[in-house]
PDB file of C-alpha atoms in Angstrom:
ATOM      1  CA  MET A   5     -40.841 -40.206  -9.397  1.00 42.00           C
ATOM      2  CA  ALA A   6     -43.368 -41.566  -7.519  1.00 42.00           C
ATOM      3  CA  ILE A   7     -45.313 -43.255 -10.015  1.00 44.00           C
ATOM      4  CA  LEU A   8     -42.428 -44.349 -11.240  1.00 41.00           C
ATOM      5  CA  LEU A   9     -41.272 -45.972  -8.265  1.00 43.00           C
ATOM      6  CA  PHE A  10     -44.717 -48.010  -7.216  1.00 42.00           C
ATOM      7  CA  LEU A  11     -44.662 -49.743 -10.672  1.00 47.00           C
ATOM      8  CA  LEU A  12     -40.838 -50.924 -10.696  1.00 55.00           C
ATOM      9  CA  ALA A  13     -41.845 -52.071  -7.012  1.00 67.00           C
ATOM     10  CA  GLY A  14     -45.059 -53.356  -8.941  1.00 76.00           C
ATOM     11  CA  LEU A  15     -43.189 -55.238 -11.529  1.00 85.00           C
ATOM     12  CA  ILE A  16     -41.055 -56.663  -8.930  1.00 86.00           C
ATOM     13  CA  SER A  17     -43.396 -58.241  -6.959  1.00 87.00           C
ATOM     14  CA  SER A  18     -45.330 -59.355  -9.682  1.00 89.00           C
ATOM     15  CA  THR A  19     -41.928 -60.367 -11.035  1.00 90.00           C
ATOM     16  CA  CYS A  20     -40.805 -62.696  -8.538  1.00 89.00           C
ATOM     17  CA  GLN A  21     -43.937 -63.790  -7.445  1.00 93.00           C
ATOM     18  CA  LYS A  22     -43.583 -66.025 -10.556  1.00 92.00           C
ATOM     19  CA  THR A  23     -40.129 -67.064  -9.372  1.00 90.00           C
ATOM     20  CA  LYS A  24     -40.009 -70.427  -6.571  1.00 92.00           C
ATOM     21  CA  ASN A  25     -37.803 -68.140  -4.552  1.00 89.00           C
ATOM     22  CA  ALA A  26     -39.903 -65.085  -4.532  1.00 87.00           C
ATOM     23  CA  THR A  27     -37.993 -63.330  -1.036  1.00 88.00           C
ATOM     24  CA  GLN A  28     -34.057 -63.969  -2.399  1.00 84.00           C
ATOM     25  CA  CYS A  29     -35.318 -62.627  -6.723  1.00 86.00           C
ATOM     26  CA  VAL A  30     -36.475 -59.447  -4.347  1.00 85.00           C
ATOM     27  CA  SER A  31     -33.833 -59.428  -2.617  1.00 82.00           C
ATOM     28  CA  VAL A  32     -31.449 -59.487  -5.838  1.00 82.00           C
ATOM     29  CA  LEU A  33     -33.311 -56.452  -7.814  1.00 84.00           C
ATOM     30  CA  ASP A  34     -33.041 -54.532  -5.002  1.00 80.00           C
ATOM     31  CA  ALA A  35     -29.564 -54.989  -4.465  1.00 76.00           C
ATOM     32  CA  ALA A  36     -29.327 -53.731  -7.986  1.00 77.00           C
ATOM     33  CA  ASP A  37     -28.163 -50.198  -9.205  1.00 74.00           C
ATOM     34  CA  PRO A  38     -31.001 -47.904  -8.950  1.00 76.00           C
ATOM     35  CA  ASP A  39     -30.368 -45.782 -12.241  1.00 74.00           C
ATOM     36  CA  THR A  40     -30.494 -49.118 -13.675  1.00 74.00           C
ATOM     37  CA  LYS A  41     -33.035 -50.455 -12.074  1.00 73.00           C
ATOM     38  CA  ASP A  42     -35.491 -47.512 -12.960  1.00 72.00           C
ATOM     39  CA  LEU A  43     -35.000 -48.619 -16.573  1.00 76.00           C
ATOM     40  CA  ALA A  44     -36.899 -51.756 -16.795  1.00 81.00           C
ATOM     41  CA  ALA A  45     -40.104 -51.935 -18.498  1.00 84.00           C
ATOM     42  CA  ASN A  46     -40.399 -56.213 -18.423  1.00 88.00           C
ATOM     43  CA  GLU A  47     -39.613 -59.455 -16.822  1.00 88.00           C
ATOM     44  CA  ARG A  48     -36.147 -59.611 -19.550  1.00 89.00           C
ATOM     45  CA  ASP A  49     -34.926 -56.351 -18.239  1.00 87.00           C
ATOM     46  CA  LEU A  50     -34.950 -56.963 -14.768  1.00 87.00           C
ATOM     47  CA  ALA A  51     -33.442 -60.556 -15.792  1.00 88.00           C
ATOM     48  CA  GLY A  52     -30.666 -58.517 -17.500  1.00 86.00           C
ATOM     49  CA  ILE A  53     -30.300 -56.696 -13.420  1.00 83.00           C
ATOM     50  CA  ALA A  54     -29.914 -59.817 -12.426  1.00 84.00           C
ATOM     51  CA  LEU A  55     -27.584 -61.290 -14.163  1.00 79.00           C
ATOM     52  CA  ASN A  56     -25.453 -57.741 -14.102  1.00 73.00           C
ATOM     53  CA  SER A  57     -26.272 -57.897 -10.001  1.00 67.00           C
ATOM     54  CA  PRO A  58     -22.425 -56.736  -8.693  1.00 55.00           C
ATOM     55  CA  SER A  59     -23.088 -57.670  -5.376  1.00 60.00           C
ATOM     56  CA  THR A  60     -25.874 -59.610  -3.400  1.00 68.00           C
ATOM     57  CA  ARG A  61     -26.482 -60.954  -0.098  1.00 74.00           C
ATOM     58  CA  LEU A  62     -25.983 -64.668  -0.994  1.00 78.00           C
ATOM     59  CA  ASP A  63     -23.488 -63.605  -3.169  1.00 80.00           C
ATOM     60  CA  ALA A  64     -21.486 -62.403  -0.554  1.00 82.00           C
ATOM     61  CA  THR A  65     -22.780 -65.504   2.037  1.00 86.00           C
ATOM     62  CA  LEU A  66     -21.717 -68.199  -0.655  1.00 86.00           C
ATOM     63  CA  HIS A  67     -18.308 -66.388  -1.371  1.00 86.00           C
ATOM     64  CA  ALA A  68     -18.204 -66.569   2.723  1.00 87.00           C
ATOM     65  CA  CYS A  69     -18.915 -70.746   2.770  1.00 88.00           C
ATOM     66  CA  GLY A  70     -16.563 -70.852   0.305  1.00 88.00           C
ATOM     67  CA  GLY A  71     -13.505 -69.249   1.709  1.00 89.00           C
ATOM     68  CA  ALA A  72     -14.516 -70.663   4.868  1.00 88.00           C
ATOM     69  CA  TYR A  73     -14.442 -74.124   3.254  1.00 87.00           C
ATOM     70  CA  PHE A  74     -11.627 -73.153   1.222  1.00 89.00           C
ATOM     71  CA  ASP A  75      -9.429 -72.563   4.161  1.00 87.00           C
ATOM     72  CA  ALA A  76     -10.410 -75.913   5.665  1.00 85.00           C
ATOM     73  CA  ALA A  77      -9.577 -77.971   3.011  1.00 84.00           C
ATOM     74  CA  ASN A  78      -5.774 -76.169   3.338  1.00 85.00           C
ATOM     75  CA  THR A  79      -5.459 -76.430   6.723  1.00 82.00           C
ATOM     76  CA  LEU A  80      -6.128 -80.506   6.626  1.00 79.00           C
ATOM     77  CA  ARG A  81      -4.437 -80.736   3.052  1.00 80.00           C
ATOM     78  CA  ILE A  82      -1.280 -78.412   4.140  1.00 83.00           C
ATOM     79  CA  ASP A  83      -1.171 -78.017   8.904  1.00 80.00           C
ATOM     80  CA  ALA A  84      -3.286 -81.093   9.840  1.00 78.00           C
ATOM     81  CA  LEU A  85      -1.385 -83.316   7.486  1.00 79.00           C
ATOM     82  CA  ASP A  86       2.196 -81.427   8.549  1.00 83.00           C
ATOM     83  CA  SER A  87       1.700 -81.970  12.278  1.00 81.00           C
ATOM     84  CA  MET A  88       1.114 -85.445  11.358  1.00 78.00           C
ATOM     85  CA  ASN A  89       3.637 -86.413   9.278  1.00 83.00           C
ATOM     86  CA  GLU A  90       5.336 -85.232  12.440  1.00 85.00           C
ATOM     87  CA  SER A  91       3.396 -87.459  14.946  1.00 83.00           C
ATOM     88  CA  ASP A  92       2.406 -84.663  16.540  1.00 83.00           C
ATOM     89  CA  PHE A  93      -1.022 -86.188  16.801  1.00 80.00           C
ATOM     90  CA  LEU A  94      -2.613 -84.235  19.645  1.00 82.00           C
ATOM     91  CA  GLY A  95      -1.410 -80.847  17.073  1.00 81.00           C
ATOM     92  CA  ALA A  96      -3.521 -82.713  14.012  1.00 79.00           C
ATOM     93  CA  SER A  97      -6.770 -83.740  15.993  1.00 81.00           C
ATOM     94  CA  THR A  98      -6.790 -79.915  17.146  1.00 81.00           C
ATOM     95  CA  ARG A  99      -6.313 -77.819  13.635  1.00 77.00           C
ATOM     96  CA  LEU A 100      -8.941 -80.544  12.241  1.00 78.00           C
ATOM     97  CA  VAL A 101     -11.347 -79.727  14.582  1.00 78.00           C
ATOM     98  CA  GLU A 102     -10.724 -76.071  14.443  1.00 78.00           C
ATOM     99  CA  SER A 103     -11.392 -76.622  10.778  1.00 80.00           C
ATOM    100  CA  CYS A 104     -13.821 -78.273  10.721  1.00 79.00           C
ATOM    101  CA  LYS A 105     -16.276 -76.615  12.811  1.00 77.00           C
ATOM    102  CA  GLY A 106     -14.872 -72.899  11.881  1.00 81.00           C
ATOM    103  CA  ALA A 107     -15.913 -73.757   7.954  1.00 86.00           C
ATOM    104  CA  GLY A 108     -19.588 -75.160   9.322  1.00 83.00           C
ATOM    105  CA  GLU A 109     -20.356 -72.248  12.102  1.00 83.00           C
ATOM    106  CA  LEU A 110     -19.201 -70.077  10.024  1.00 85.00           C
ATOM    107  CA  CYS A 111     -21.369 -71.004   7.170  1.00 86.00           C
ATOM    108  CA  ASP A 112     -24.472 -71.842   8.701  1.00 82.00           C
ATOM    109  CA  GLY A 113     -24.227 -69.135  10.444  1.00 85.00           C
ATOM    110  CA  SER A 114     -23.960 -66.836   7.515  1.00 86.00           C
ATOM    111  CA  PHE A 115     -27.664 -68.164   5.881  1.00 85.00           C
ATOM    112  CA  PRO A 116     -29.342 -66.752   8.750  1.00 86.00           C
ATOM    113  CA  ALA A 117     -26.902 -63.248   9.550  1.00 86.00           C
ATOM    114  CA  SER A 118     -27.557 -61.849   6.012  1.00 81.00           C
ATOM    115  CA  GLY A 119     -32.022 -62.497   6.179  1.00 79.00           C
ATOM    116  CA  LEU A 120     -31.641 -65.150   4.186  1.00 78.00           C
ATOM    117  CA  GLY A 121     -32.882 -67.924   5.966  1.00 80.00           C
ATOM    118  CA  PRO A 122     -31.197 -71.551   6.512  1.00 84.00           C
ATOM    119  CA  ALA A 123     -28.234 -72.218   4.563  1.00 82.00           C
ATOM    120  CA  PRO A 124     -30.182 -73.962   1.540  1.00 82.00           C
ATOM    121  CA  GLU A 125     -29.230 -78.010   1.570  1.00 84.00           C
ATOM    122  CA  VAL A 126     -26.816 -78.203  -1.144  1.00 82.00           C
ATOM    123  CA  MET A 127     -24.447 -75.833   2.234  1.00 82.00           C
ATOM    124  CA  ALA A 128     -26.407 -78.374   4.693  1.00 82.00           C
ATOM    125  CA  ALA A 129     -24.596 -81.544   2.251  1.00 84.00           C
ATOM    126  CA  VAL A 130     -21.341 -79.744   2.214  1.00 83.00           C
ATOM    127  CA  ASP A 131     -21.238 -79.029   5.864  1.00 83.00           C
ATOM    128  CA  ARG A 132     -22.718 -82.610   6.912  1.00 83.00           C
ATOM    129  CA  ASN A 133     -19.650 -84.349   4.461  1.00 84.00           C
ATOM    130  CA  MET A 134     -17.147 -81.773   6.162  1.00 81.00           C
ATOM    131  CA  THR A 135     -17.803 -82.436   9.258  1.00 81.00           C
ATOM    132  CA  GLN A 136     -18.398 -86.797   8.762  1.00 83.00           C
ATOM    133  CA  ARG A 137     -14.892 -86.599   6.994  1.00 81.00           C
ATOM    134  CA  CYS A 138     -13.230 -84.523   9.754  1.00 81.00           C
ATOM    135  CA  ALA A 139     -14.602 -87.159  12.283  1.00 82.00           C
ATOM    136  CA  VAL A 140     -13.031 -90.309  10.537  1.00 84.00           C
ATOM    137  CA  LEU A 141     -10.209 -88.389  10.816  1.00 81.00           C
ATOM    138  CA  LEU A 142     -10.545 -87.448  14.302  1.00 81.00           C
ATOM    139  CA  ASP A 143     -11.089 -91.354  14.976  1.00 83.00           C
ATOM    140  CA  LEU A 144      -8.553 -92.426  12.952  1.00 84.00           C
ATOM    141  CA  LEU A 145      -5.537 -90.114  14.857  1.00 80.00           C
ATOM    142  CA  GLY A 146      -6.889 -90.927  18.016  1.00 80.00           C
ATOM    143  CA  LEU A 147      -5.537 -94.416  17.377  1.00 84.00           C
ATOM    144  CA  LEU A 148      -2.503 -92.689  16.732  1.00 80.00           C
ATOM    145  CA  PHE A 149      -2.344 -90.656  19.932  1.00 71.00           C
ATOM    146  CA  VAL A 150      -0.966 -92.499  22.820  1.00 68.00           C
ATOM    147  CA  PRO A 151      -0.751 -90.176  25.430  1.00 66.00           C
ATOM    148  CA  PRO A 152       2.422 -89.201  26.588  1.00 64.00           C
ATOM    149  CA  HIS A 153       3.151 -91.190  30.619  1.00 67.00           C
ATOM    150  CA  PRO A 154       3.846 -89.249  33.427  1.00 68.00           C
ATOM    151  CA  PRO A 155       7.209 -89.477  35.329  1.00 69.00           C
ATOM    152  CA  ALA A 156       7.423 -92.477  37.688  1.00 68.00           C
ATOM    153  CA  ALA A 157       8.196 -91.346  40.808  1.00 63.00           C
TER     154      ALA A 157
END
């Protein structure tokens, strides 16, 4: 059994060294079902295992990011828009900041927390786009916000 595990580790290592992200490759294959993984004899078997891997840290992290941005988009479309339509520009601004900041922080923090290193450029680009969109919206809402005047003495 020990020899089989040693050979499998060698197959995974040598195969993953041929990929663009060896660390992620090993992570995906290490997350696979051990019984299935033990049957791997070649690169084709490893590719099949990676395709059938039920959940990896990357999958979970991307799912968390997707959920955060989905929630942020809904907050922008529904809650912030409702506040703006009710002339509650401060409320709209608050929801906007919380939504944008929360999505970006959650997503950016998810990659290192999962041991995957910094967020990939594609996710960083999504975060930049969301941050820029929110900044423009905040500026526009700021033009509409007129602070209440204190009562006359």
